[in-house]
Amino acid sequence: MKIHSLITDTATLTEFCIRMAKSRFIAVDTEFMRENTFWPDLCLIQVADEHEAAAIDPKADGIDMRPLLDLMTENAEVLKVFHAGGQDIEIVHNLTGKTPYPLFDTQIAAMALGQGEQVGYSNLVDQWIGITLDKGARFTDWGRRPLDKRQIDYAIGDVTHLARIFPMMLDKLMKTGRGDWLDQEMERLADPSNYVTEPGDAWKRVKIASRKPEVLGRLRALAGWREHEARNKNLPRGRVVKDETLGDLAMHPPRTQGDLAKVRGLSTSWASNDIGARMLAALEHAQPMPADLMPVRDDRKPGLGKDGALVADLLKLLLKIRAKETSVAARLLARNEELDLLAAGVRTDLAILKGWRFDQFGRDALDLVEGRLAFAVVNGRMKMTRTEEIVLSKN
């Protein structure tokens, strides 16, 4: 594979992207920093196909990243391959308002092949091509310039290995008949709504014990205010106000701006400065949470009780059995919260009752909770038995 020098100008990037546009797939990875900013600070993008690879410096003077961004979001002929690509996809979405499409995530594919719940990239590389990665540059400051050769080599390795692994992984998926499963998962991953947080929904990120409409209304107002402040200042949300402080303010709202000096987690200067005034204004305009926006109870287990909890435990046992039988990561088949909902009687809007998950697990899970399936021990091993078979054997 040909490894190019670091690309720092638009002309070279354009020529590289023209060649990449003729490939059946490209492996993509990014390096970024976000410890001190609201928006991820993109520092490097690495791209490879089966024949060549390069790292592109988005911080280079005068470089226009549009050729690469268009390749990822406008060219539907080239598959974009990521590993645990959520944050990489978020960065592309922040820059373009679109997501890379079509795409493929090797971490999800590894789950479908029974290689672990959330296999890391180094473990993936070791399992598939027997290479142990040098992790020395993992915690480097990618924003500092110039980047040295060791940093660039480390970064490019992330996509050169991925470009080798993807065809092998795809071949195995097709042989096991699980390619269609991944199509559904990748469609969900590519949904742009996954990467947008509206200020009015920011309160959903904050954990709070109260379910009182007036408290949640204040939390909604405060979280929306913080979202605007963080975005405008390009600061992490927690650097504006921490979650626990927002919760305290929603539960025990100050009467005057001067009272902010007594709030734990806030500087005393908030009692008189502009940001304190803006926060207090948000609180003063807060309205009780409307009934249609009230959150569903966390457990979402209406009437689950002790018996329902036992049914949920049986479903989790069934999940372990099915995951082992199918060599699919249990987490990909079903989430524990879905099992709790099924045990509680919920039958709508559950992923396990749709598509491939229903075929592989949901049908049996539904039969178990509705009495058509039972556990049995045969020769010291757990197996599932249809209740009709139990009745016939007794007769």
PDB file of C-alpha atoms in Angstrom, residues 76-301:
ATOM      1  CA  ALA A  76     -23.179   7.229  -2.483  1.00  0.00           C
ATOM      2  CA  GLU A  77     -21.076   4.867  -4.624  1.00  0.00           C
ATOM      3  CA  VAL A  78     -18.230   4.628  -2.117  1.00  0.00           C
ATOM      4  CA  LEU A  79     -18.774   2.824   1.191  1.00  0.00           C
ATOM      5  CA  LYS A  80     -17.254   4.616   4.193  1.00  0.00           C
ATOM      6  CA  VAL A  81     -15.799   2.259   6.793  1.00  0.00           C
ATOM      7  CA  PHE A  82     -15.299   3.320  10.417  1.00  0.00           C
ATOM      8  CA  HIS A  83     -14.537   1.593  13.690  1.00  0.00           C
ATOM      9  CA  ALA A  84     -16.725   2.820  16.571  1.00  0.00           C
ATOM     10  CA  GLY A  85     -17.428   5.747  14.275  1.00  0.00           C
ATOM     11  CA  GLY A  86     -19.979   7.708  16.286  1.00  0.00           C
ATOM     12  CA  GLN A  87     -17.682  10.624  17.109  1.00  0.00           C
ATOM     13  CA  ASP A  88     -16.131  10.644  13.628  1.00  0.00           C
ATOM     14  CA  ILE A  89     -19.611  10.813  12.094  1.00  0.00           C
ATOM     15  CA  GLU A  90     -20.586  13.572  14.522  1.00  0.00           C
ATOM     16  CA  ILE A  91     -17.635  15.666  13.339  1.00  0.00           C
ATOM     17  CA  VAL A  92     -18.626  15.282   9.687  1.00  0.00           C
ATOM     18  CA  HIS A  93     -22.200  16.185  10.591  1.00  0.00           C
ATOM     19  CA  ASN A  94     -21.057  19.290  12.478  1.00  0.00           C
ATOM     20  CA  LEU A  95     -19.130  20.439   9.409  1.00  0.00           C
ATOM     21  CA  THR A  96     -21.727  19.620   6.751  1.00  0.00           C
ATOM     22  CA  GLY A  97     -25.118  18.997   8.363  1.00  0.00           C
ATOM     23  CA  LYS A  98     -24.970  15.544   6.782  1.00  0.00           C
ATOM     24  CA  THR A  99     -23.600  12.124   7.720  1.00  0.00           C
ATOM     25  CA  PRO A 100     -21.246   9.905   5.708  1.00  0.00           C
ATOM     26  CA  TYR A 101     -23.336   7.574   3.561  1.00  0.00           C
ATOM     27  CA  PRO A 102     -23.343   4.693   2.960  1.00  0.00           C
ATOM     28  CA  LEU A 103     -21.304   3.597   5.946  1.00  0.00           C
ATOM     29  CA  PHE A 104     -20.095   0.494   7.758  1.00  0.00           C
ATOM     30  CA  ASP A 105     -18.931   0.215  11.366  1.00  0.00           C
ATOM     31  CA  THR A 106     -16.551  -2.639  12.137  1.00  0.00           C
ATOM     32  CA  GLN A 107     -17.293  -2.532  15.874  1.00  0.00           C
ATOM     33  CA  ILE A 108     -20.962  -3.306  15.207  1.00  0.00           C
ATOM     34  CA  ALA A 109     -19.958  -5.941  12.664  1.00  0.00           C
ATOM     35  CA  ALA A 110     -17.689  -7.580  15.229  1.00  0.00           C
ATOM     36  CA  MET A 111     -20.664  -7.811  17.595  1.00  0.00           C
ATOM     37  CA  ALA A 112     -22.674  -9.551  14.868  1.00  0.00           C
ATOM     38  CA  LEU A 113     -19.819 -12.031  14.504  1.00  0.00           C
ATOM     39  CA  GLY A 114     -19.710 -12.763  18.239  1.00  0.00           C
ATOM     40  CA  GLN A 115     -16.367 -11.077  18.879  1.00  0.00           C
ATOM     41  CA  GLY A 116     -17.375  -9.101  21.955  1.00  0.00           C
ATOM     42  CA  GLU A 117     -19.767  -6.453  23.176  1.00  0.00           C
ATOM     43  CA  GLN A 118     -17.679  -3.416  22.209  1.00  0.00           C
ATOM     44  CA  VAL A 119     -14.404  -4.681  20.816  1.00  0.00           C
ATOM     45  CA  GLY A 120     -11.714  -1.993  20.756  1.00  0.00           C
ATOM     46  CA  TYR A 121      -9.715  -1.204  17.647  1.00  0.00           C
ATOM     47  CA  SER A 122      -6.452  -2.687  18.942  1.00  0.00           C
ATOM     48  CA  ASN A 123      -8.233  -5.942  19.817  1.00  0.00           C
ATOM     49  CA  LEU A 124      -9.886  -5.998  16.399  1.00  0.00           C
ATOM     50  CA  VAL A 125      -6.532  -5.622  14.666  1.00  0.00           C
ATOM     51  CA  ASP A 126      -5.002  -8.335  16.817  1.00  0.00           C
ATOM     52  CA  GLN A 127      -7.888 -10.753  16.210  1.00  0.00           C
ATOM     53  CA  TRP A 128      -8.082 -10.304  12.456  1.00  0.00           C
ATOM     54  CA  ILE A 129      -4.525  -9.704  11.245  1.00  0.00           C
ATOM     55  CA  GLY A 130      -2.385 -10.586  14.261  1.00  0.00           C
ATOM     56  CA  ILE A 131      -0.750  -7.166  14.673  1.00  0.00           C
ATOM     57  CA  THR A 132      -0.102  -5.602  18.078  1.00  0.00           C
ATOM     58  CA  LEU A 133      -0.528  -1.853  17.871  1.00  0.00           C
ATOM     59  CA  ASP A 134       1.848   0.668  19.375  1.00  0.00           C
ATOM     60  CA  LYS A 135      -0.375   2.733  21.683  1.00  0.00           C
ATOM     61  CA  GLY A 136       2.337   5.249  22.542  1.00  0.00           C
ATOM     62  CA  ALA A 137       0.820   8.114  20.523  1.00  0.00           C
ATOM     63  CA  ARG A 138      -2.757   7.485  21.615  1.00  0.00           C
ATOM     64  CA  PHE A 139      -2.844  10.381  24.087  1.00  0.00           C
ATOM     65  CA  THR A 140      -0.906  12.834  21.961  1.00  0.00           C
ATOM     66  CA  ASP A 141      -1.872  16.496  21.593  1.00  0.00           C
ATOM     67  CA  TRP A 142      -3.205  16.344  18.046  1.00  0.00           C
ATOM     68  CA  GLY A 143      -3.783  20.089  17.938  1.00  0.00           C
ATOM     69  CA  ARG A 144      -0.097  20.979  18.303  1.00  0.00           C
ATOM     70  CA  ARG A 145       1.922  21.687  15.173  1.00  0.00           C
ATOM     71  CA  PRO A 146       4.067  20.433  13.609  1.00  0.00           C
ATOM     72  CA  LEU A 147       3.004  16.785  13.861  1.00  0.00           C
ATOM     73  CA  ASP A 148       5.980  14.451  13.903  1.00  0.00           C
ATOM     74  CA  LYS A 149       6.428  11.309  11.794  1.00  0.00           C
ATOM     75  CA  ARG A 150       5.578   8.979  14.690  1.00  0.00           C
ATOM     76  CA  GLN A 151       2.232  10.688  15.213  1.00  0.00           C
ATOM     77  CA  ILE A 152       1.354  10.593  11.523  1.00  0.00           C
ATOM     78  CA  ASP A 153       2.417   6.956  11.134  1.00  0.00           C
ATOM     79  CA  TYR A 154       0.329   6.006  14.163  1.00  0.00           C
ATOM     80  CA  ALA A 155      -2.706   7.820  12.792  1.00  0.00           C
ATOM     81  CA  ILE A 156      -2.439   6.367   9.273  1.00  0.00           C
ATOM     82  CA  GLY A 157      -2.105   2.884  10.747  1.00  0.00           C
ATOM     83  CA  ASP A 158      -5.666   3.173  11.984  1.00  0.00           C
ATOM     84  CA  VAL A 159      -6.984   3.203   8.414  1.00  0.00           C
ATOM     85  CA  THR A 160      -4.441   0.985   6.666  1.00  0.00           C
ATOM     86  CA  HIS A 161      -5.268  -1.873   9.047  1.00  0.00           C
ATOM     87  CA  LEU A 162      -8.978  -1.139   8.732  1.00  0.00           C
ATOM     88  CA  ALA A 163      -8.725  -1.309   4.939  1.00  0.00           C
ATOM     89  CA  ARG A 164      -7.244  -4.813   5.271  1.00  0.00           C
ATOM     90  CA  ILE A 165      -9.751  -6.021   7.840  1.00  0.00           C
ATOM     91  CA  PHE A 166     -12.963  -4.782   6.238  1.00  0.00           C
ATOM     92  CA  PRO A 167     -12.971  -7.111   3.167  1.00  0.00           C
ATOM     93  CA  MET A 168     -12.234 -10.092   5.418  1.00  0.00           C
ATOM     94  CA  MET A 169     -14.987  -9.123   7.803  1.00  0.00           C
ATOM     95  CA  LEU A 170     -17.478  -8.514   5.003  1.00  0.00           C
ATOM     96  CA  ASP A 171     -16.729 -11.911   3.488  1.00  0.00           C
ATOM     97  CA  LYS A 172     -17.381 -13.642   6.802  1.00  0.00           C
ATOM     98  CA  LEU A 173     -20.596 -11.700   7.323  1.00  0.00           C
ATOM     99  CA  MET A 174     -21.867 -12.741   3.908  1.00  0.00           C
ATOM    100  CA  LYS A 175     -20.985 -16.387   4.547  1.00  0.00           C
ATOM    101  CA  THR A 176     -22.892 -16.359   7.822  1.00  0.00           C
ATOM    102  CA  GLY A 177     -25.883 -14.636   6.189  1.00  0.00           C
ATOM    103  CA  ARG A 178     -25.709 -11.655   8.523  1.00  0.00           C
ATOM    104  CA  GLY A 179     -25.071  -8.936   5.993  1.00  0.00           C
ATOM    105  CA  ASP A 180     -28.735  -7.859   6.016  1.00  0.00           C
ATOM    106  CA  TRP A 181     -28.627  -7.452   9.809  1.00  0.00           C
ATOM    107  CA  LEU A 182     -25.861  -4.898   9.455  1.00  0.00           C
ATOM    108  CA  ASP A 183     -27.740  -2.940   6.785  1.00  0.00           C
ATOM    109  CA  GLN A 184     -30.436  -2.120   9.335  1.00  0.00           C
ATOM    110  CA  GLU A 185     -27.869  -1.156  11.988  1.00  0.00           C
ATOM    111  CA  MET A 186     -25.917   1.079   9.618  1.00  0.00           C
ATOM    112  CA  GLU A 187     -29.077   2.903   8.561  1.00  0.00           C
ATOM    113  CA  ARG A 188     -29.681   3.737  12.221  1.00  0.00           C
ATOM    114  CA  LEU A 189     -26.070   4.865  12.694  1.00  0.00           C
ATOM    115  CA  ALA A 190     -26.295   7.151   9.639  1.00  0.00           C
ATOM    116  CA  ASP A 191     -29.482   8.881  10.842  1.00  0.00           C
ATOM    117  CA  PRO A 192     -28.570  12.589  11.163  1.00  0.00           C
ATOM    118  CA  SER A 193     -30.970  13.026  14.095  1.00  0.00           C
ATOM    119  CA  ASN A 194     -28.511  11.044  16.253  1.00  0.00           C
ATOM    120  CA  TYR A 195     -26.043  13.912  16.048  1.00  0.00           C
ATOM    121  CA  VAL A 196     -28.276  16.890  16.818  1.00  0.00           C
ATOM    122  CA  THR A 197     -29.176  18.134  20.289  1.00  0.00           C
ATOM    123  CA  GLU A 198     -31.762  20.879  20.242  1.00  0.00           C
ATOM    124  CA  PRO A 199     -31.432  23.305  23.185  1.00  0.00           C
ATOM    125  CA  GLY A 200     -35.012  22.511  24.124  1.00  0.00           C
ATOM    126  CA  ASP A 201     -34.059  18.849  24.570  1.00  0.00           C
ATOM    127  CA  ALA A 202     -30.803  19.442  26.448  1.00  0.00           C
ATOM    128  CA  TRP A 203     -32.504  18.789  29.816  1.00  0.00           C
ATOM    129  CA  LYS A 204     -32.779  15.111  28.892  1.00  0.00           C
ATOM    130  CA  ARG A 205     -29.017  14.812  29.399  1.00  0.00           C
ATOM    131  CA  VAL A 206     -29.252  15.832  33.066  1.00  0.00           C
ATOM    132  CA  LYS A 207     -30.199  13.303  35.739  1.00  0.00           C
ATOM    133  CA  ILE A 208     -32.563  14.561  38.406  1.00  0.00           C
ATOM    134  CA  ALA A 209     -34.629  12.746  41.003  1.00  0.00           C
ATOM    135  CA  SER A 210     -37.729  14.935  40.887  1.00  0.00           C
ATOM    136  CA  ARG A 211     -40.660  14.366  38.551  1.00  0.00           C
ATOM    137  CA  LYS A 212     -42.519  17.543  39.518  1.00  0.00           C
ATOM    138  CA  PRO A 213     -43.544  19.528  36.403  1.00  0.00           C
ATOM    139  CA  GLU A 214     -42.346  22.823  37.892  1.00  0.00           C
ATOM    140  CA  VAL A 215     -38.908  21.386  38.747  1.00  0.00           C
ATOM    141  CA  LEU A 216     -38.509  19.783  35.325  1.00  0.00           C
ATOM    142  CA  GLY A 217     -39.681  22.991  33.692  1.00  0.00           C
ATOM    143  CA  ARG A 218     -36.916  24.922  35.460  1.00  0.00           C
ATOM    144  CA  LEU A 219     -34.405  22.229  34.488  1.00  0.00           C
ATOM    145  CA  ARG A 220     -35.501  22.492  30.867  1.00  0.00           C
ATOM    146  CA  ALA A 221     -35.042  26.268  30.906  1.00  0.00           C
ATOM    147  CA  LEU A 222     -31.652  26.069  32.603  1.00  0.00           C
ATOM    148  CA  ALA A 223     -30.303  23.316  30.351  1.00  0.00           C
ATOM    149  CA  GLY A 224     -31.447  25.181  27.246  1.00  0.00           C
ATOM    150  CA  TRP A 225     -29.765  28.349  28.505  1.00  0.00           C
ATOM    151  CA  ARG A 226     -26.549  26.426  29.208  1.00  0.00           C
ATOM    152  CA  GLU A 227     -26.630  24.870  25.731  1.00  0.00           C
ATOM    153  CA  HIS A 228     -26.717  28.303  24.124  1.00  0.00           C
ATOM    154  CA  GLU A 229     -23.944  29.610  26.391  1.00  0.00           C
ATOM    155  CA  ALA A 230     -21.698  26.606  25.732  1.00  0.00           C
ATOM    156  CA  ARG A 231     -22.173  26.781  21.969  1.00  0.00           C
ATOM    157  CA  ASN A 232     -21.650  30.527  21.749  1.00  0.00           C
ATOM    158  CA  LYS A 233     -18.500  30.376  23.888  1.00  0.00           C
ATOM    159  CA  ASN A 234     -17.363  27.027  22.422  1.00  0.00           C
ATOM    160  CA  LEU A 235     -16.908  25.610  25.907  1.00  0.00           C
ATOM    161  CA  PRO A 236     -17.836  22.176  27.308  1.00  0.00           C
ATOM    162  CA  ARG A 237     -21.234  22.229  29.013  1.00  0.00           C
ATOM    163  CA  GLY A 238     -19.628  21.375  32.358  1.00  0.00           C
ATOM    164  CA  ARG A 239     -17.326  24.371  32.096  1.00  0.00           C
ATOM    165  CA  VAL A 240     -20.365  26.664  32.027  1.00  0.00           C
ATOM    166  CA  VAL A 241     -22.316  24.929  34.788  1.00  0.00           C
ATOM    167  CA  LYS A 242     -22.050  21.326  35.944  1.00  0.00           C
ATOM    168  CA  ASP A 243     -25.044  19.002  35.722  1.00  0.00           C
ATOM    169  CA  GLU A 244     -25.398  18.633  39.481  1.00  0.00           C
ATOM    170  CA  THR A 245     -25.511  22.419  39.899  1.00  0.00           C
ATOM    171  CA  LEU A 246     -28.260  22.676  37.281  1.00  0.00           C
ATOM    172  CA  GLY A 247     -30.194  20.047  39.204  1.00  0.00           C
ATOM    173  CA  ASP A 248     -29.766  21.916  42.488  1.00  0.00           C
ATOM    174  CA  LEU A 249     -30.918  25.180  40.904  1.00  0.00           C
ATOM    175  CA  ALA A 250     -33.982  23.498  39.412  1.00  0.00           C
ATOM    176  CA  MET A 251     -34.865  21.939  42.768  1.00  0.00           C
ATOM    177  CA  HIS A 252     -34.092  25.026  44.858  1.00  0.00           C
ATOM    178  CA  PRO A 253     -34.331  28.109  42.625  1.00  0.00           C
ATOM    179  CA  PRO A 254     -32.725  31.329  43.910  1.00  0.00           C
ATOM    180  CA  ARG A 255     -35.062  34.263  44.524  1.00  0.00           C
ATOM    181  CA  THR A 256     -32.601  36.939  43.459  1.00  0.00           C
ATOM    182  CA  GLN A 257     -29.371  37.101  41.493  1.00  0.00           C
ATOM    183  CA  GLY A 258     -27.556  37.859  44.724  1.00  0.00           C
ATOM    184  CA  ASP A 259     -28.536  34.408  45.988  1.00  0.00           C
ATOM    185  CA  LEU A 260     -26.304  32.854  43.291  1.00  0.00           C
ATOM    186  CA  ALA A 261     -23.315  33.678  45.508  1.00  0.00           C
ATOM    187  CA  LYS A 262     -24.559  30.984  47.890  1.00  0.00           C
ATOM    188  CA  VAL A 263     -24.973  28.255  45.240  1.00  0.00           C
ATOM    189  CA  ARG A 264     -22.369  25.507  45.420  1.00  0.00           C
ATOM    190  CA  GLY A 265     -20.635  25.126  42.092  1.00  0.00           C
ATOM    191  CA  LEU A 266     -20.985  28.766  41.049  1.00  0.00           C
ATOM    192  CA  SER A 267     -18.482  31.569  41.476  1.00  0.00           C
ATOM    193  CA  THR A 268     -19.574  34.362  43.828  1.00  0.00           C
ATOM    194  CA  SER A 269     -19.158  36.734  40.872  1.00  0.00           C
ATOM    195  CA  TRP A 270     -22.338  35.284  39.351  1.00  0.00           C
ATOM    196  CA  ALA A 271     -24.255  37.308  41.902  1.00  0.00           C
ATOM    197  CA  SER A 272     -23.515  40.434  39.876  1.00  0.00           C
ATOM    198  CA  ASN A 273     -22.148  39.524  36.416  1.00  0.00           C
ATOM    199  CA  ASP A 274     -23.891  39.183  33.036  1.00  0.00           C
ATOM    200  CA  ILE A 275     -23.875  35.410  32.845  1.00  0.00           C
ATOM    201  CA  GLY A 276     -25.567  35.191  36.234  1.00  0.00           C
ATOM    202  CA  ALA A 277     -28.196  37.646  35.025  1.00  0.00           C
ATOM    203  CA  ARG A 278     -28.849  35.594  31.893  1.00  0.00           C
ATOM    204  CA  MET A 279     -29.235  32.408  33.914  1.00  0.00           C
ATOM    205  CA  LEU A 280     -31.618  34.046  36.359  1.00  0.00           C
ATOM    206  CA  ALA A 281     -33.663  35.375  33.425  1.00  0.00           C
ATOM    207  CA  ALA A 282     -33.937  31.834  32.075  1.00  0.00           C
ATOM    208  CA  LEU A 283     -35.199  30.669  35.464  1.00  0.00           C
ATOM    209  CA  GLU A 284     -37.714  33.501  35.727  1.00  0.00           C
ATOM    210  CA  HIS A 285     -39.212  32.595  32.346  1.00  0.00           C
ATOM    211  CA  ALA A 286     -39.407  28.862  33.088  1.00  0.00           C
ATOM    212  CA  GLN A 287     -42.808  27.231  32.768  1.00  0.00           C
ATOM    213  CA  PRO A 288     -43.896  23.873  34.256  1.00  0.00           C
ATOM    214  CA  MET A 289     -43.082  20.951  31.990  1.00  0.00           C
ATOM    215  CA  PRO A 290     -46.045  20.265  29.677  1.00  0.00           C
ATOM    216  CA  ALA A 291     -47.738  16.913  30.215  1.00  0.00           C
ATOM    217  CA  ASP A 292     -46.794  15.689  26.722  1.00  0.00           C
ATOM    218  CA  LEU A 293     -43.102  16.305  27.459  1.00  0.00           C
ATOM    219  CA  MET A 294     -43.012  14.674  30.879  1.00  0.00           C
ATOM    220  CA  PRO A 295     -40.460  11.847  30.857  1.00  0.00           C
ATOM    221  CA  VAL A 296     -41.568   8.261  31.163  1.00  0.00           C
ATOM    222  CA  ARG A 297     -40.536   6.816  34.474  1.00  0.00           C
ATOM    223  CA  ASP A 298     -36.975   5.529  34.356  1.00  0.00           C
ATOM    224  CA  ASP A 299     -37.885   1.918  34.913  1.00  0.00           C
ATOM    225  CA  ARG A 300     -40.826   2.012  32.504  1.00  0.00           C
ATOM    226  CA  LYS A 301     -42.101  -1.135  34.229  1.00  0.00           C
TER     227      LYS A 301
END
